GROMACS .gro file of C-alpha atoms in nm:
model
  205
    1MET     CA    1   2.425   5.248 -11.016
    2ALA     CA    2   2.280   5.330 -10.674
    3PRO     CA    3   2.180   5.043 -10.484
    4ALA     CA    4   1.812   5.015 -10.471
    5LEU     CA    5   1.649   5.130 -10.121
    6GLN     CA    6   1.490   4.889  -9.907
    7SER     CA    7   1.143   4.974  -9.756
    8LEU     CA    8   1.127   4.997  -9.357
    9ASP     CA    9   0.937   4.664  -9.337
   10ALA     CA   10   1.201   4.474  -9.490
   11LEU     CA   11   1.448   4.620  -9.300
   12LEU     CA   12   1.300   4.514  -8.978
   13ALA     CA   13   1.212   4.178  -9.131
   14ALA     CA   14   1.583   4.123  -9.143
   15ARG     CA   15   1.650   4.251  -8.797
   16THR     CA   16   1.886   4.540  -8.910
   17VAL     CA   17   1.667   4.784  -8.744
   18TRP     CA   18   1.504   4.793  -8.429
   19SER     CA   19   1.151   4.985  -8.348
   20ALA     CA   20   1.070   5.116  -8.032
   21GLY     CA   21   0.713   5.121  -8.106
   22ARG     CA   22   0.725   4.725  -8.164
   23GLY     CA   23   0.936   4.648  -7.905
   24THR     CA   24   1.035   4.313  -7.822
   25ARG     CA   25   0.642   4.177  -7.772
   26CYS     CA   26   0.694   3.884  -7.973
   27ALA     CA   27   1.039   3.795  -7.782
   28ASP     CA   28   0.880   3.849  -7.451
   29ILE     CA   29   0.634   3.532  -7.506
   30GLY     CA   30   0.652   3.280  -7.263
   31GLN     CA   31   0.729   2.950  -7.295
   32PRO     CA   32   0.371   2.783  -7.226
   33THR     CA   33   0.364   2.608  -6.876
   34GLY     CA   34   0.098   2.348  -6.964
   35HIS     CA   35  -0.109   2.452  -6.674
   36ALA     CA   36  -0.388   2.696  -6.770
   37ALA     CA   37  -0.454   2.901  -6.461
   38LEU     CA   38  -0.072   2.967  -6.433
   39ASP     CA   39  -0.020   3.069  -6.819
   40ALA     CA   40  -0.330   3.315  -6.762
   41ALA     CA   41  -0.155   3.446  -6.467
   42LEU     CA   42   0.148   3.534  -6.605
   43PRO     CA   43   0.215   3.834  -6.841
   44GLY     CA   44   0.390   3.657  -7.143
   45GLY     CA   45   0.137   3.357  -7.112
   46GLY     CA   46   0.438   3.118  -6.982
   47TRP     CA   47   0.750   3.081  -6.858
   48PRO     CA   48   0.946   3.408  -6.897
   49PRO     CA   49   1.203   3.378  -7.163
   50ARG     CA   50   1.604   3.432  -7.110
   51ALA     CA   51   1.513   3.462  -6.767
   52LEU     CA   52   1.553   3.315  -6.440
   53THR     CA   53   1.246   3.133  -6.262
   54GLU     CA   54   1.285   3.061  -5.881
   55LEU     CA   55   1.038   2.757  -5.723
   56LEU     CA   56   1.088   2.775  -5.367
   57LEU     CA   57   1.002   2.456  -5.199
   58PRO     CA   58   0.914   2.330  -4.812
   59ALA     CA   59   1.125   2.020  -4.942
   60ASP     CA   60   1.230   1.835  -5.252
   61GLY     CA   61   0.956   1.615  -5.419
   62VAL     CA   62   0.649   1.809  -5.380
   63GLY     CA   63   0.535   1.795  -5.748
   64GLU     CA   64   0.809   2.090  -5.894
   65ILE     CA   65   0.920   1.878  -6.125
   66SER     CA   66   0.568   1.770  -6.267
   67LEU     CA   67   0.534   2.145  -6.278
   68LEU     CA   68   0.800   2.186  -6.522
   69PHE     CA   69   0.730   1.853  -6.749
   70PRO     CA   70   0.463   2.028  -6.991
   71ALA     CA   71   0.718   2.288  -7.086
   72LEU     CA   72   1.041   2.047  -7.075
   73SER     CA   73   0.860   1.805  -7.292
   74ARG     CA   74   0.769   2.077  -7.562
   75ILE     CA   75   1.108   2.207  -7.553
   76THR     CA   76   1.296   1.894  -7.612
   77ALA     CA   77   1.005   1.795  -7.887
   78ALA     CA   78   1.125   2.086  -8.073
   79GLY     CA   79   1.471   2.024  -8.072
   80GLY     CA   80   1.606   2.209  -7.745
   81ARG     CA   81   1.831   2.052  -7.482
   82VAL     CA   82   1.752   2.027  -7.114
   83VAL     CA   83   2.032   2.011  -6.844
   84LEU     CA   84   2.006   1.906  -6.497
   85VAL     CA   85   2.300   2.050  -6.294
   86ALA     CA   86   2.346   1.828  -5.957
   87PRO     CA   87   1.990   1.704  -5.880
   88PRO     CA   88   1.919   1.622  -5.512
   89CYS     CA   89   1.842   1.272  -5.660
   90ILE     CA   90   1.904   1.052  -5.976
   91PRO     CA   91   1.612   1.163  -6.214
   92TYR     CA   92   1.384   0.830  -6.296
   93ALA     CA   93   1.438   0.799  -6.657
   94PRO     CA   94   1.110   0.635  -6.731
   95ALA     CA   95   0.882   0.896  -6.548
   96TRP     CA   96   1.048   1.179  -6.774
   97GLN     CA   97   0.975   0.962  -7.071
   98ALA     CA   98   0.670   0.914  -6.981
   99ALA     CA   99   0.599   1.278  -6.947
  100GLY     CA  100   0.693   1.301  -7.309
  101VAL     CA  101   1.051   1.444  -7.246
  102ARG     CA  102   1.281   1.297  -7.498
  103LEU     CA  103   1.568   1.144  -7.312
  104ASP     CA  104   1.813   1.175  -7.563
  105ALA     CA  105   1.796   1.567  -7.525
  106LEU     CA  106   1.827   1.529  -7.151
  107ASP     CA  107   2.156   1.587  -6.980
  108VAL     CA  108   2.259   1.540  -6.604
  109VAL     CA  109   2.555   1.732  -6.469
  110GLU     CA  110   2.725   1.556  -6.210
  111ALA     CA  111   2.903   1.825  -5.992
  112SER     CA  112   3.034   1.920  -5.589
  113HIS     CA  113   2.828   2.158  -5.391
  114THR     CA  114   3.102   2.386  -5.469
  115ASP     CA  115   3.100   2.334  -5.834
  116ALA     CA  116   2.725   2.343  -5.931
  117LEU     CA  117   2.663   2.700  -5.929
  118TRP     CA  118   2.950   2.765  -6.148
  119ALA     CA  119   2.822   2.463  -6.354
  120PHE     CA  120   2.466   2.605  -6.362
  121GLU     CA  121   2.597   2.964  -6.487
  122GLN     CA  122   2.829   2.774  -6.785
  123CYS     CA  123   2.525   2.613  -6.905
  124LEU     CA  124   2.310   2.858  -6.895
  125ARG     CA  125   2.573   3.124  -7.049
  126SER     CA  126   2.669   2.859  -7.364
  127GLY     CA  127   2.377   2.884  -7.561
  128ALA     CA  128   2.366   2.539  -7.619
  129CYS     CA  129   2.091   2.474  -7.407
  130ALA     CA  130   1.696   2.595  -7.406
  131ALA     CA  131   1.613   2.499  -7.014
  132VAL     CA  132   1.871   2.454  -6.715
  133LEU     CA  133   1.762   2.356  -6.386
  134GLY     CA  134   1.978   2.397  -6.092
  135TRP     CA  135   1.930   2.373  -5.719
  136PRO     CA  136   2.130   2.646  -5.572
  137ASP     CA  137   2.138   2.689  -5.198
  138THR     CA  138   2.325   3.059  -5.208
  139GLY     CA  139   2.149   3.328  -5.023
  140ASP     CA  140   2.395   3.588  -5.238
  141ALA     CA  141   2.174   3.811  -5.428
  142ARG     CA  142   2.492   3.869  -5.622
  143LEU     CA  143   2.542   3.516  -5.740
  144MET     CA  144   2.168   3.473  -5.804
  145ARG     CA  145   2.210   3.820  -6.053
  146ARG     CA  146   2.495   3.618  -6.194
  147LEU     CA  147   2.245   3.354  -6.326
  148GLN     CA  148   2.006   3.576  -6.437
  149VAL     CA  149   2.235   3.760  -6.660
  150ALA     CA  150   2.329   3.422  -6.778
  151ALA     CA  151   1.997   3.303  -6.873
  152ASP     CA  152   1.966   3.659  -7.068
  153SER     CA  153   2.280   3.621  -7.271
  154GLY     CA  154   2.228   3.258  -7.335
  155ASP     CA  155   1.894   3.272  -7.461
  156CYS     CA  156   1.774   3.022  -7.175
  157HIS     CA  157   1.510   2.947  -6.952
  158ALA     CA  158   1.687   2.912  -6.620
  159PHE     CA  159   1.473   2.713  -6.307
  160ALA     CA  160   1.603   2.764  -5.966
  161LEU     CA  161   1.487   2.530  -5.736
  162ARG     CA  162   1.507   2.661  -5.386
  163ASP     CA  163   1.448   2.627  -5.020
  164ARG     CA  164   1.133   2.852  -4.917
  165ARG     CA  165   1.328   3.019  -4.669
  166HIS     CA  166   1.508   3.230  -4.951
  167ALA     CA  167   1.164   3.408  -5.043
  168ALA     CA  168   1.244   3.642  -4.771
  169ASN     CA  169   1.526   3.714  -4.978
  170ALA     CA  170   1.521   4.012  -5.262
  171SER     CA  171   1.580   3.827  -5.586
  172PRO     CA  172   1.677   3.890  -5.956
  173ALA     CA  173   1.441   3.634  -6.059
  174ALA     CA  174   1.186   3.746  -6.313
  175LEU     CA  175   0.927   3.494  -6.166
  176ARG     CA  176   0.914   3.345  -5.834
  177LEU     CA  177   0.679   3.075  -5.753
  178GLU     CA  178   0.622   2.953  -5.375
  179TYR     CA  179   0.484   2.610  -5.295
  180LEU     CA  180   0.238   2.576  -5.045
  181PRO     CA  181   0.194   2.256  -4.871
  182GLU     CA  182  -0.124   2.361  -4.626
  183VAL     CA  183  -0.331   2.430  -4.955
  184GLN     CA  184  -0.125   2.219  -5.194
  185ALA     CA  185  -0.105   2.509  -5.446
  186TRP     CA  186   0.146   2.765  -5.587
  187GLN     CA  187   0.147   3.145  -5.475
  188VAL     CA  188   0.331   3.361  -5.742
  189ARG     CA  189   0.570   3.575  -5.507
  190LYS     CA  190   0.701   3.804  -5.786
  191CYS     CA  191   0.624   3.852  -6.148
  192ARG     CA  192   0.787   4.076  -6.366
  193GLY     CA  193   0.583   4.260  -6.597
  194GLY     CA  194   0.262   4.161  -6.428
  195GLN     CA  195   0.065   4.157  -6.119
  196VAL     CA  196   0.107   3.930  -5.860
  197PRO     CA  197  -0.249   3.702  -5.812
  198SER     CA  198  -0.374   3.796  -5.461
  199GLN     CA  199  -0.493   3.393  -5.437
  200PRO     CA  200  -0.274   3.097  -5.471
  201LEU     CA  201  -0.318   2.841  -5.781
  202ARG     CA  202  -0.409   2.480  -5.769
  203LEU     CA  203  -0.217   2.339  -6.026
  204ALA     CA  204  -0.281   1.947  -6.116
  205SER     CA  205   0.026   1.787  -6.147
   0.00000   0.00000   0.00000
């Protein structure tokens, strides 16, 4: 007896057929940032999935971690693992816990300056992490592209916290935000799939 024919909807639901018309709309929904003004400015309504996001900073400690706390809290609450690769200072655990981040889902990788980029890429590519934060100091676009590819293949949020001098360099990142200390606001410098807001965004920390 010939096998029963499956409906197209059943095949689509089983992900055995790809529909160009339906595309990857659901897969491209972002991880909410926890900041309404920023979510409204981003095409996916949040941090882009499977992608590299750059935070361009005048110095460490300008609120970049607080900016990420709502998303990291949501990720760990859902069972995802968050990894920090060679952070510039030891994370203050009580602050992370107070922000809602599950400490049992948070790992810190110690690595030398020369090994940190490799460790960042490997964590992204592993498929075991939901979000990875790194502090790459390289200006090599080829190496940054490797991070973007690794984030995509590992289905991971990659956050690269970098010196703002890199804002002048081309980047493969899906999203680039620069902190402007003179107005205490974040400026979207690049936003793949959407329009870059003309005005900086003041976001509560």
